[in-house]
Coordinates of C-alpha atoms in Angstrom, one line a residue:
Chain A
M56 CA -15.1 -12.3 6.1
S57 CA -16.2 -9.0 6.9
I58 CA -15.8 -6.2 9.5
D59 CA -18.7 -4.9 11.5
L60 CA -19.8 -1.7 13.3
K61 CA -18.5 -2.9 17.0
T62 CA -14.8 -4.0 15.5
I63 CA -15.0 -0.2 13.4
K64 CA -15.5 1.5 16.4
H65 CA -13.0 -0.7 18.6
I66 CA -10.3 0.0 15.9
A67 CA -11.0 3.5 16.0
K68 CA -10.6 3.2 19.9
L69 CA -7.2 1.8 19.4
S70 CA -6.2 4.5 16.9
R71 CA -7.1 7.0 19.0
I72 CA -9.5 8.3 16.3
S73 CA -13.1 9.8 17.7
I74 CA -15.3 8.8 15.2
D75 CA -19.5 9.5 15.6
D76 CA -21.9 6.6 13.9
K77 CA -22.0 8.6 10.6
K78 CA -18.3 8.4 9.9
A79 CA -18.3 4.5 11.6
K80 CA -20.6 4.0 9.1
E81 CA -18.3 5.4 5.9
L82 CA -15.5 3.3 7.6
E83 CA -17.4 -0.1 7.4
K84 CA -18.2 0.3 4.3
D85 CA -14.1 1.9 2.8
L86 CA -13.0 -0.5 4.9
N87 CA -15.0 -3.5 3.7
S88 CA -14.1 -3.0 0.3
I89 CA -10.7 -2.6 1.1
F90 CA -10.0 -5.7 2.9
E91 CA -12.8 -8.0 -0.1
F92 CA -9.7 -6.5 -2.3
I93 CA -6.8 -7.7 -0.1
E94 CA -8.3 -11.0 0.8
A95 CA -7.0 -12.2 -2.7
L96 CA -3.6 -13.2 -0.8
N97 CA -5.8 -16.5 0.4
K98 CA -5.4 -17.7 -2.4
V99 CA -1.3 -17.8 -2.5
D100 CA 0.3 -21.0 -0.2
T101 CA 2.6 -19.2 1.9
K102 CA 3.4 -22.0 4.0
K103 CA 7.2 -22.4 3.1
V104 CA 7.9 -18.8 2.7
D105 CA 10.0 -16.6 5.7
P106 CA 8.8 -12.8 5.7
L107 CA 10.4 -10.1 4.3
T108 CA 10.4 -7.4 6.9
S109 CA 13.1 -5.3 5.1
I110 CA 14.5 -4.7 1.8
A111 CA 18.2 -4.1 3.5
E112 CA 18.2 -7.3 5.6
T113 CA 21.1 -6.6 7.3
S114 CA 22.1 -6.0 11.3
L115 CA 21.6 -2.7 12.3
K116 CA 24.7 -1.0 12.6
L117 CA 26.0 0.7 15.9
R118 CA 26.6 4.9 15.9
G119 CA 28.5 6.9 19.2
D120 CA 25.9 8.6 21.0
E121 CA 27.0 12.2 20.7
V122 CA 25.1 15.4 21.0
K123 CA 26.0 17.3 17.5
T124 CA 22.9 19.6 17.5
K125 CA 23.1 22.1 20.4
N126 CA 20.8 25.3 22.3
I127 CA 17.6 24.5 20.1
R128 CA 15.4 24.0 23.4
E129 CA 13.4 27.2 22.9
Q130 CA 13.6 26.2 18.8
I131 CA 11.3 23.1 20.0
L132 CA 9.7 24.3 22.6
K133 CA 8.2 27.2 20.3
N134 CA 6.4 24.2 18.5
S135 CA 4.2 23.4 21.4
P136 CA 0.6 23.6 21.2
D137 CA 0.3 24.9 24.2
E138 CA 1.6 28.4 25.7
N139 CA 3.9 27.2 28.5
K140 CA 7.7 28.1 27.1
D141 CA 9.4 25.7 29.4
F142 CA 7.5 22.3 29.4
F143 CA 5.3 20.7 27.3
V144 CA 1.7 20.4 28.7
V145 CA -1.2 17.8 28.6
P146 CA -4.6 18.2 30.4
K147 CA -4.4 16.8 34.0
V148 CA -3.7 13.2 34.4
V149 CA -3.6 13.0 38.0
E150 CA -5.9 13.6 39.9
Chain B
M815 CA 12.7 35.9 -19.3
S816 CA 10.7 33.2 -20.9
D817 CA 14.0 31.6 -22.1
I818 CA 15.4 30.9 -18.5
I819 CA 12.3 28.8 -17.9
N820 CA 12.5 27.2 -21.1
L821 CA 16.1 25.5 -20.2
T822 CA 16.6 22.5 -18.0
L823 CA 18.4 21.7 -15.4
S824 CA 21.7 21.5 -16.7
A825 CA 21.5 23.9 -19.5
L826 CA 21.1 26.5 -16.6
I827 CA 23.9 25.7 -14.9
D828 CA 25.9 26.0 -17.7
K829 CA 24.6 29.7 -18.5
I830 CA 25.5 30.1 -14.9
K831 CA 29.1 28.5 -14.6
N832 CA 29.8 30.5 -18.2
K833 CA 28.2 33.7 -16.5
E834 CA 25.7 34.4 -18.9
L835 CA 23.2 34.4 -16.1
S836 CA 23.1 35.0 -12.8
S837 CA 21.6 33.7 -10.1
Q838 CA 19.2 36.2 -9.6
E839 CA 18.0 36.9 -12.6
I840 CA 17.0 33.2 -12.7
T841 CA 15.7 33.2 -9.3
K842 CA 13.3 36.3 -9.6
A843 CA 12.4 34.2 -13.4
Y844 CA 11.0 31.3 -11.6
I845 CA 9.2 33.4 -9.1
A846 CA 7.4 35.9 -11.5
R847 CA 5.9 33.0 -13.2
A848 CA 5.1 31.7 -9.8
E849 CA 2.9 34.6 -8.8
K850 CA 1.1 34.3 -11.8
S851 CA 0.5 30.4 -11.7
K852 CA -1.2 30.5 -8.4
N853 CA -4.6 28.8 -9.4
L854 CA -2.4 25.7 -10.1
N855 CA -1.8 25.8 -6.1
T856 CA 1.5 23.7 -6.4
Y857 CA 2.8 25.8 -3.4
I858 CA 2.0 25.5 0.2
T859 CA 4.3 27.7 1.5
T860 CA 7.1 29.9 -0.4
D861 CA 10.5 31.4 0.4
F862 CA 10.5 33.7 -2.0
E863 CA 12.1 37.0 -0.6
N864 CA 15.1 34.6 1.2
A865 CA 15.7 32.7 -2.6
I866 CA 16.4 36.2 -3.8
E867 CA 18.7 37.4 -0.6
K868 CA 20.3 34.4 -1.6
A869 CA 20.6 34.6 -4.9
K870 CA 22.1 38.0 -4.1
K871 CA 24.8 36.5 -1.9
F872 CA 25.7 33.9 -4.7
D873 CA 25.8 36.5 -7.1
E874 CA 28.5 38.1 -4.9
K875 CA 30.7 35.3 -3.9
G876 CA 29.1 32.2 -4.3
N877 CA 31.8 28.7 -5.7
F878 CA 30.6 28.1 -9.4
D879 CA 32.5 24.3 -8.7
Y880 CA 29.1 23.3 -7.0
K881 CA 27.2 20.9 -9.3
L882 CA 24.0 23.3 -8.5
P883 CA 25.3 26.4 -8.5
G884 CA 22.7 29.2 -7.9
V885 CA 19.9 27.0 -8.7
P886 CA 16.7 28.0 -7.6
L887 CA 14.4 24.9 -6.5
A888 CA 11.4 24.3 -4.6
V889 CA 10.9 20.8 -3.1
K890 CA 8.1 18.5 -1.8
D891 CA 6.6 19.6 1.7
L892 CA 7.4 15.8 3.3
F893 CA 11.3 17.0 3.8
C894 CA 11.7 19.1 6.9
T895 CA 13.7 22.4 6.0
N896 CA 15.0 24.1 9.1
N897 CA 13.1 27.0 10.2
L898 CA 10.8 26.4 7.5
K899 CA 7.2 25.6 7.7
T900 CA 7.0 21.5 6.8
T901 CA 3.2 20.5 6.5
A902 CA 3.1 16.9 4.9
G903 CA 0.5 18.2 3.6
S904 CA -1.5 17.9 6.5
K905 CA -4.0 20.1 9.3
I906 CA -2.2 18.2 12.1
L907 CA 1.6 19.4 11.0
S908 CA -0.1 23.0 9.5
N909 CA 1.8 25.3 12.0
F910 CA 5.4 22.9 12.4
I911 CA 8.3 24.3 12.0
P912 CA 11.6 22.2 12.2
S913 CA 14.5 22.5 13.8
Y914 CA 16.8 20.6 11.7
E915 CA 17.2 19.7 7.5
S916 CA 16.7 16.5 5.9
T917 CA 19.7 14.8 4.5
V918 CA 18.7 15.1 1.0
T919 CA 17.6 18.9 1.0
Q920 CA 20.6 19.6 3.1
H921 CA 22.9 17.7 0.0
L922 CA 21.1 20.6 -2.5
W923 CA 22.3 23.4 -0.7
D924 CA 25.7 22.0 0.4
E925 CA 25.8 22.0 -3.5
G926 CA 24.3 25.8 -4.2
A927 CA 20.8 25.6 -4.5
I928 CA 19.0 28.0 -3.3
L929 CA 15.8 27.4 -2.0
L930 CA 11.9 28.4 -3.2
G931 CA 9.5 27.1 -1.6
K932 CA 7.3 23.9 -0.2
L933 CA 5.2 22.3 -2.9
N934 CA 2.5 20.3 -2.0
C935 CA 1.2 17.0 -2.3
D936 CA -1.0 14.1 -0.9
E937 CA -1.4 14.2 3.1
F938 CA 1.7 12.2 4.5
A939 CA 2.0 11.6 0.7
M940 CA -1.2 8.9 0.9
G941 CA -2.9 9.1 -2.3
S942 CA -2.6 8.8 -6.4
S943 CA -3.7 12.3 -6.9
N944 CA -3.1 15.1 -4.8
E945 CA -7.0 15.1 -3.8
T946 CA -6.1 14.3 0.3
S947 CA -3.7 17.6 1.0
F948 CA -5.2 19.8 3.5
F949 CA -4.2 22.7 1.3
G950 CA -6.5 21.7 -1.4
N951 CA -6.1 20.0 -4.8
V952 CA -3.5 20.7 -7.0
E953 CA -3.8 21.4 -10.8
S954 CA -2.1 19.9 -13.5
P955 CA -0.7 21.9 -16.7
V956 CA -1.8 19.4 -18.9
G957 CA -5.3 20.0 -18.4
K958 CA -8.0 21.7 -16.6
K959 CA -9.4 20.2 -13.7
V960 CA -6.9 17.2 -14.6
V961 CA -4.9 15.7 -11.3
P962 CA -1.7 16.1 -11.8
G963 CA -1.3 12.6 -10.0
G964 CA 0.3 12.1 -6.6
S965 CA 1.4 12.0 -4.1
S966 CA 4.1 14.4 -5.0
G967 CA 1.3 16.5 -7.3
G968 CA 2.6 19.7 -6.4
S969 CA 6.0 18.9 -7.5
A970 CA 5.1 17.1 -10.8
S971 CA 2.5 20.3 -11.7
A972 CA 5.2 22.7 -10.3
L973 CA 7.7 21.1 -12.9
A974 CA 5.7 20.5 -15.5
A975 CA 4.5 24.4 -15.3
K976 CA 8.2 25.6 -15.1
L977 CA 8.0 27.2 -11.6
T978 CA 11.0 25.1 -10.7
P979 CA 13.9 23.8 -13.5
A980 CA 14.2 20.3 -11.6
T981 CA 12.9 19.0 -8.0
I982 CA 12.8 15.9 -5.6
G983 CA 9.8 14.0 -4.5
T984 CA 8.8 10.7 -2.5
D985 CA 7.6 7.6 -3.9
T986 CA 5.9 5.0 -1.5
G987 CA 3.9 2.7 -4.3
G988 CA 4.7 5.1 -7.3
S989 CA 4.6 8.8 -5.5
I990 CA 7.7 10.2 -7.9
R991 CA 6.8 7.7 -11.3
Q992 CA 3.1 8.3 -11.6
P993 CA 2.8 12.2 -11.2
A994 CA 6.1 12.2 -13.3
S995 CA 3.8 9.9 -16.1
F996 CA 0.7 12.1 -15.5
T997 CA 2.6 15.3 -16.3
G998 CA 5.1 14.8 -18.7
T999 CA 8.2 14.2 -17.1
V1000 CA 10.8 12.3 -15.4
G1001 CA 10.5 10.4 -12.1
L1002 CA 13.4 8.2 -10.5
K1003 CA 12.8 6.5 -7.7
P1004 CA 16.2 5.0 -6.5
T1005 CA 16.9 1.9 -4.5
Y1006 CA 15.8 1.8 -1.2
G1007 CA 18.7 2.6 0.9
S1008 CA 20.5 4.9 -1.7
C1009 CA 19.0 8.3 -0.3
S1010 CA 18.8 9.1 3.2
R1011 CA 15.5 9.0 4.9
Y1012 CA 16.1 11.4 7.4
G1013 CA 13.8 14.3 8.1
I1014 CA 11.7 13.5 5.6
V1015 CA 8.0 12.8 7.2
A1016 CA 7.8 9.1 7.8
F1017 CA 4.8 7.1 6.0
A1018 CA 6.0 3.5 5.5
S1019 CA 9.6 3.7 6.5
S1020 CA 10.5 0.3 4.8
L1021 CA 9.4 1.3 1.4
D1022 CA 9.7 5.4 1.5
Q1023 CA 12.6 6.5 -0.8
A1024 CA 13.3 10.2 -2.3
G1025 CA 14.3 10.4 -5.8
P1026 CA 14.6 13.4 -8.5
M1027 CA 11.7 14.8 -10.7
T1028 CA 13.0 16.4 -13.8
Q1029 CA 12.6 17.8 -17.4
D1030 CA 14.7 15.1 -18.8
V1031 CA 17.1 12.2 -18.0
S1032 CA 20.4 14.1 -17.9
D1033 CA 19.3 16.1 -14.9
A1034 CA 17.6 13.1 -13.1
A1035 CA 21.4 11.7 -12.8
L1036 CA 22.7 14.9 -11.9
M1037 CA 20.1 15.3 -9.5
L1038 CA 20.8 11.7 -8.2
D1039 CA 24.6 12.7 -8.1
V1040 CA 23.4 15.0 -5.4
I1041 CA 21.0 13.8 -3.3
S1042 CA 22.1 9.8 -3.1
K1043 CA 24.7 9.6 -0.5
Y1044 CA 25.2 7.0 2.8
D1045 CA 24.2 8.9 5.5
T1046 CA 24.4 7.2 9.0
K1047 CA 21.1 9.2 10.5
D1048 CA 19.3 6.6 8.5
S1049 CA 19.9 2.9 9.7
T1050 CA 19.0 1.7 6.7
S1051 CA 20.9 4.0 4.4
V1052 CA 23.4 1.5 2.2
N1053 CA 27.1 2.6 1.4
F1054 CA 27.4 1.2 -1.6
K1055 CA 30.2 2.4 -4.3
R1056 CA 27.5 5.1 -6.1
G1057 CA 28.4 6.0 -9.9
D1058 CA 29.3 9.1 -11.4
Y1059 CA 25.7 9.1 -12.8
F1060 CA 25.9 12.5 -15.1
K1061 CA 29.5 12.2 -16.3
S1062 CA 28.9 8.7 -17.1
L1063 CA 25.4 8.4 -19.2
S1064 CA 25.5 6.9 -21.6
S1065 CA 23.5 6.1 -25.4
N1066 CA 25.0 3.0 -26.3
I1067 CA 22.7 -0.1 -24.8
K1068 CA 23.9 -2.3 -27.7
G1069 CA 23.5 -6.1 -26.0
K1070 CA 21.4 -5.1 -23.2
K1071 CA 18.5 -7.7 -22.4
I1072 CA 15.5 -6.2 -21.4
G1073 CA 12.7 -8.6 -20.2
I1074 CA 8.8 -7.7 -20.7
P1075 CA 6.4 -9.3 -18.1
K1076 CA 3.2 -10.5 -19.7
E1077 CA 2.2 -10.2 -15.8
Y1078 CA 1.4 -6.3 -16.4
R1079 CA -1.0 -6.9 -19.2
V1080 CA -3.6 -6.2 -17.4
D1081 CA -7.8 -6.8 -18.0
G1082 CA -9.1 -3.1 -19.4
M1083 CA -6.2 -1.4 -19.9
P1084 CA -6.5 1.1 -22.5
K1085 CA -5.5 0.6 -26.0
E1086 CA -3.3 3.4 -26.3
I1087 CA -1.4 2.3 -23.7
E1088 CA -0.8 -1.2 -25.4
S1089 CA 0.7 0.7 -28.1
L1090 CA 2.9 3.1 -26.0
W1091 CA 4.6 -0.1 -24.4
Q1092 CA 4.5 -2.1 -28.2
D1093 CA 6.6 1.2 -29.2
G1094 CA 8.4 1.2 -26.8
I1095 CA 9.6 -2.4 -27.3
T1096 CA 10.7 -1.4 -30.8
L1097 CA 12.5 1.3 -29.8
L1098 CA 14.6 -0.6 -28.1
K1099 CA 15.2 -3.1 -30.5
K1100 CA 15.9 -0.5 -33.2
L1101 CA 18.8 0.6 -30.0
G1102 CA 20.2 -2.4 -30.4
A1103 CA 18.3 -4.3 -26.9
K1104 CA 17.8 -7.6 -26.9
I1105 CA 14.0 -8.3 -26.2
I1106 CA 13.1 -11.2 -23.6
D1107 CA 10.2 -12.1 -22.4
I1108 CA 9.7 -12.7 -18.9
S1109 CA 7.3 -13.4 -16.4
L1110 CA 6.7 -11.8 -13.2
P1111 CA 3.9 -14.4 -11.4
H1112 CA 2.8 -12.5 -8.0
T1113 CA 2.6 -9.4 -9.7
K1114 CA -1.4 -9.3 -9.2
Y1115 CA -1.0 -10.0 -5.2
A1116 CA 1.3 -6.9 -4.9
L1117 CA -1.1 -4.2 -4.6
P1118 CA -3.3 -6.4 -1.9
A1119 CA 0.1 -7.0 -0.1
Y1120 CA 1.1 -3.4 -0.7
Y1121 CA -2.1 -2.1 1.3
I1122 CA -1.2 -4.1 4.2
V1123 CA 2.5 -3.4 5.3
A1124 CA 2.3 0.5 4.1
P1125 CA -0.8 1.1 6.5
A1126 CA 0.8 -0.8 8.7
E1127 CA 4.1 0.9 8.9
A1128 CA 1.9 4.1 8.2
S1129 CA -0.2 3.5 11.5
S1130 CA 2.8 3.3 13.7
N1131 CA 4.5 6.1 12.5
L1132 CA 1.7 8.2 12.5
A1133 CA 1.0 7.3 16.4
R1134 CA 3.9 10.1 17.2
Y1135 CA 0.9 12.7 16.3
D1136 CA -0.2 13.5 19.4
G1137 CA -1.0 17.1 19.6
V1138 CA 1.8 17.4 22.6
K1139 CA 4.7 18.6 21.6
Y1140 CA 4.2 20.2 18.3
G1141 CA 1.1 20.3 15.4
Y1142 CA -2.2 20.8 15.7
R1143 CA -4.3 20.2 18.6
S1144 CA -8.0 19.8 19.7
E1145 CA -9.2 20.1 23.4
G1146 CA -10.5 17.4 25.1
E1147 CA -11.6 16.7 29.1
N1148 CA -9.0 14.5 29.3
L1149 CA -5.7 13.6 28.1
I1150 CA -7.3 10.4 25.9
S1151 CA -9.9 12.4 24.6
M1152 CA -7.6 15.4 23.3
Y1153 CA -5.7 12.4 21.5
E1154 CA -8.6 11.7 19.9
N1155 CA -9.9 14.9 19.0
T1156 CA -6.8 16.0 17.8
R1157 CA -6.3 13.3 15.7
S1158 CA -10.0 13.2 14.4
E1159 CA -9.8 16.6 13.5
G1160 CA -5.9 16.5 12.5
F1161 CA -6.1 13.8 9.9
G1162 CA -8.0 14.0 6.6
D1163 CA -10.2 11.1 5.6
E1164 CA -7.5 9.0 4.1
V1165 CA -4.9 9.3 6.6
K1166 CA -7.8 7.8 8.9
R1167 CA -8.6 5.0 6.6
R1168 CA -5.0 4.2 6.1
I1169 CA -4.5 4.3 9.7
M1170 CA -7.4 2.1 10.6
I1171 CA -6.1 -0.4 8.4
G1172 CA -2.7 -0.5 10.0
T1173 CA -4.0 -1.1 13.5
Y1174 CA -6.7 -3.4 12.6
V1175 CA -3.8 -5.3 10.6
L1176 CA -1.6 -5.2 13.3
S1177 CA -3.8 -6.0 15.9
S1178 CA -4.3 -9.1 18.2
G1179 CA -5.5 -12.3 16.5
Y1180 CA -4.6 -10.9 12.7
Y1181 CA -1.2 -10.0 12.9
D1182 CA -0.5 -13.4 11.4
A1183 CA -3.6 -13.8 9.0
Y1184 CA -2.7 -10.6 7.1
Y1185 CA 0.4 -8.8 8.3
L1186 CA 2.7 -11.9 8.0
K1187 CA 0.8 -13.1 5.4
A1188 CA 1.8 -9.4 3.1
Q1189 CA 5.6 -10.2 4.6
K1190 CA 5.5 -13.5 2.6
I1191 CA 3.7 -12.2 -0.7
R1192 CA 6.5 -9.7 -0.3
R1193 CA 9.2 -12.0 -0.2
L1194 CA 7.6 -14.4 -3.6
I1195 CA 7.5 -10.6 -5.3
K1196 CA 11.0 -9.9 -4.5
N1197 CA 11.5 -13.5 -5.6
D1198 CA 9.7 -13.2 -9.1
F1199 CA 12.5 -9.9 -9.9
D1200 CA 15.7 -12.0 -8.7
E1201 CA 14.6 -15.1 -10.7
A1202 CA 14.2 -12.4 -14.3
Y1203 CA 17.2 -10.7 -13.4
K1204 CA 19.3 -14.2 -13.6
S1205 CA 18.2 -13.4 -17.7
V1206 CA 17.5 -9.3 -18.5
D1207 CA 19.4 -6.2 -17.4
A1208 CA 15.9 -4.3 -17.1
I1209 CA 12.3 -4.4 -17.2
L1210 CA 10.0 -2.0 -19.5
T1211 CA 6.4 -1.5 -18.7
P1212 CA 3.9 1.0 -18.5
S1213 CA 4.1 3.6 -15.5
T1214 CA 0.3 3.6 -15.1
P1215 CA -2.6 1.6 -16.2
S1216 CA -4.3 5.1 -17.7
S1217 CA -3.3 8.7 -18.3
A1218 CA -4.3 11.5 -15.7
F1219 CA -7.9 11.8 -15.1
K1220 CA -9.7 14.7 -14.1
I1221 CA -10.2 16.0 -10.2
G1222 CA -13.2 14.1 -8.1
D1223 CA -13.2 11.2 -10.9
K1224 CA -11.8 8.8 -8.6
T1225 CA -12.7 9.9 -4.9
D1226 CA -15.5 8.1 -4.2
D1227 CA -14.0 4.8 -4.6
P1228 CA -10.8 4.2 -2.3
V1229 CA -10.0 1.0 -4.4
S1230 CA -10.5 2.3 -8.0
M1231 CA -7.6 4.5 -6.8
Y1232 CA -5.2 2.8 -5.4
L1233 CA -5.2 0.6 -8.6
N1234 CA -3.1 3.6 -10.5
D1235 CA -0.3 2.2 -8.4
I1236 CA -0.4 -1.3 -9.3
F1237 CA 2.4 -0.9 -12.1
T1238 CA 4.6 1.1 -9.4
V1239 CA 4.2 -0.7 -5.9
P1240 CA 5.9 -4.4 -6.8
V1241 CA 9.1 -2.3 -6.9
N1242 CA 8.9 -0.3 -3.6
L1243 CA 8.3 -3.7 -2.3
S1244 CA 11.3 -5.1 -3.9
G1245 CA 13.4 -1.5 -3.0
L1246 CA 14.4 -1.9 -6.6
P1247 CA 15.0 1.2 -8.6
A1248 CA 13.0 2.5 -11.4
I1249 CA 12.1 5.6 -13.5
S1250 CA 9.5 7.0 -15.6
I1251 CA 9.8 8.7 -18.8
P1252 CA 7.2 10.8 -21.3
A1253 CA 7.1 8.8 -24.3
G1254 CA 3.7 9.3 -26.0
K1255 CA 0.4 11.2 -25.2
D1256 CA -3.4 9.6 -25.2
K1257 CA -6.3 10.7 -26.8
N1258 CA -6.7 14.2 -25.0
N1259 CA -3.2 15.1 -25.7
Y1260 CA -2.2 14.2 -22.3
P1261 CA 1.1 12.4 -21.8
L1262 CA 1.8 9.1 -20.9
G1263 CA 4.6 7.6 -19.6
L1264 CA 7.0 4.2 -19.7
Q1265 CA 8.7 2.7 -16.6
L1266 CA 11.9 1.1 -16.9
I1267 CA 12.9 -1.2 -13.4
G1268 CA 16.4 -2.0 -12.7
K1269 CA 18.8 -4.0 -10.9
A1270 CA 19.6 -2.8 -7.0
F1271 CA 22.0 -0.1 -6.9
E1272 CA 22.4 -0.2 -10.5
E1273 CA 21.0 3.3 -11.3
Q1274 CA 23.2 4.0 -14.1
N1275 CA 22.0 1.1 -16.5
L1276 CA 18.7 2.3 -15.8
L1277 CA 19.4 6.1 -16.9
D1278 CA 21.3 5.3 -19.9
I1279 CA 18.7 3.0 -21.5
S1280 CA 16.6 5.9 -20.5
Y1281 CA 18.6 8.5 -22.1
S1282 CA 18.8 6.6 -25.3
M1283 CA 15.2 6.2 -25.5
E1284 CA 14.3 9.8 -24.9
K1285 CA 16.8 11.2 -27.9
E1286 CA 14.5 8.7 -29.8
L1287 CA 10.8 9.3 -28.5
S1288 CA 12.0 13.2 -28.4
F1289 CA 8.4 13.5 -26.3
K1290 CA 7.4 17.6 -25.8
N1291 CA 4.7 18.8 -23.5
N1292 CA 3.6 21.8 -25.9
L1293 CA 1.9 23.5 -22.6
Q1294 CA 0.0 26.5 -24.0
D1295 CA 0.3 28.4 -20.7
W1296 CA -3.3 28.2 -19.7
W1297 CA -3.4 28.8 -16.1
I1298 CA -0.9 31.6 -16.5
K1299 CA -2.9 35.2 -14.7

């Protein structure tokens, strides 16, 4: 099985990564060589095997929903790429 | 001053406790050496002024009962440090200043350690040679233009070059053990669930684990004592009874059963690795251990399964980098194009490749064929270990299929780079603890490591076996300080 250029562009779209044609061609080559290597897994019969999703395999523990860190609003907003000091700002979404 | 940097972590602590050395003297010695070692490119961010200030405070009224009293340490730049830039080696986080501290680094400071700065690593810990970092390649002190391994490459290089007495790294597929092997240092990946993942920039959450990188096995035990603790902030942290690893260290391994897996004898493995492994087996016999041939039949499927599971988890974890709340942001005519341009410019090639692989294997129509299949293979790999551990206490393998290579040698072919982790990846997939110890050198005088894999939560056993081997191996890096300016 091979991944074509159209699929590469579709995956890039799903990944929210813009790529030009040159990059798409590079990725087509790289991903195909990686998947060729991954295809080895098809040799293994896994019909009767249960998937292993996590090593811990225990149910998630619950804890109280308590505020432990306070007054860091300013510190958090300081990391925002936009200069507005009071909100996270994005390009206009609603016309 | 040259005496200070040549001390192991535990020797350094003894001298601080005996008041033979002050925290300031030690901190200044490491800073002075780092200033002369800039061309190794080990540091992304230094915090030297604060370090000296903290050392001064420690000398004035520090608690000498701490496990790391006034000891300066540099850590991998994947651990969030409160108020100090944390980049994960990526452009997308190149201006990120966390408002919280990772649990494991907090444990270090709570035991009296002092932060020197943040060490270079592959971008988001994705790489085996520290060549994917936005902040440039790291050079290994073992040779000019030689890679230190990855992803904890800056940590391994800084440790081997004696810029920090010990350090911590993270290991998702071998990122502690492979660089340790390449630089002649000790690297321990603890059992999944031992060390909290809270505050560590996430790569593949079901595989990531923090662990010590040290000059010798005792130091690794000491560091593990500090960082291995149950944490309610990490939902996969396991509340098991941890050992008193450093105090309990024993070199008596008589009667221990060590498995040798035939599947690790791979095609094209250099003779020197084969003989290193053989010498390790001979040594274990001499120490009174019993050698047992075992089989881990699904070993060859571990790497392909890893390259589905890890990118799948990564594509999901890295979805948060959208240029909105923190990190790098690019322009765009609308919200979507802002996202797309931000991620395209903010991530490097290897990270983009893995996000794309992950997105593909999780996408509609391919989930069962790839992701579910890989999780089933993961079960078979873990079952292999469970079966083996019915008859052995630990497993001995080489750490890597080759010694360190030159910068640029493997960057053109992702798959050849991935093959570096062939002996380390099965351990992460199975959540087991494993340690790499320096055991010899190749024809270029580059270090070679042996890996011991243990049963889950039996780090003490692993440390004891490697401690007893280390005594007999008496490995010395004997670096010539060629990089000092």
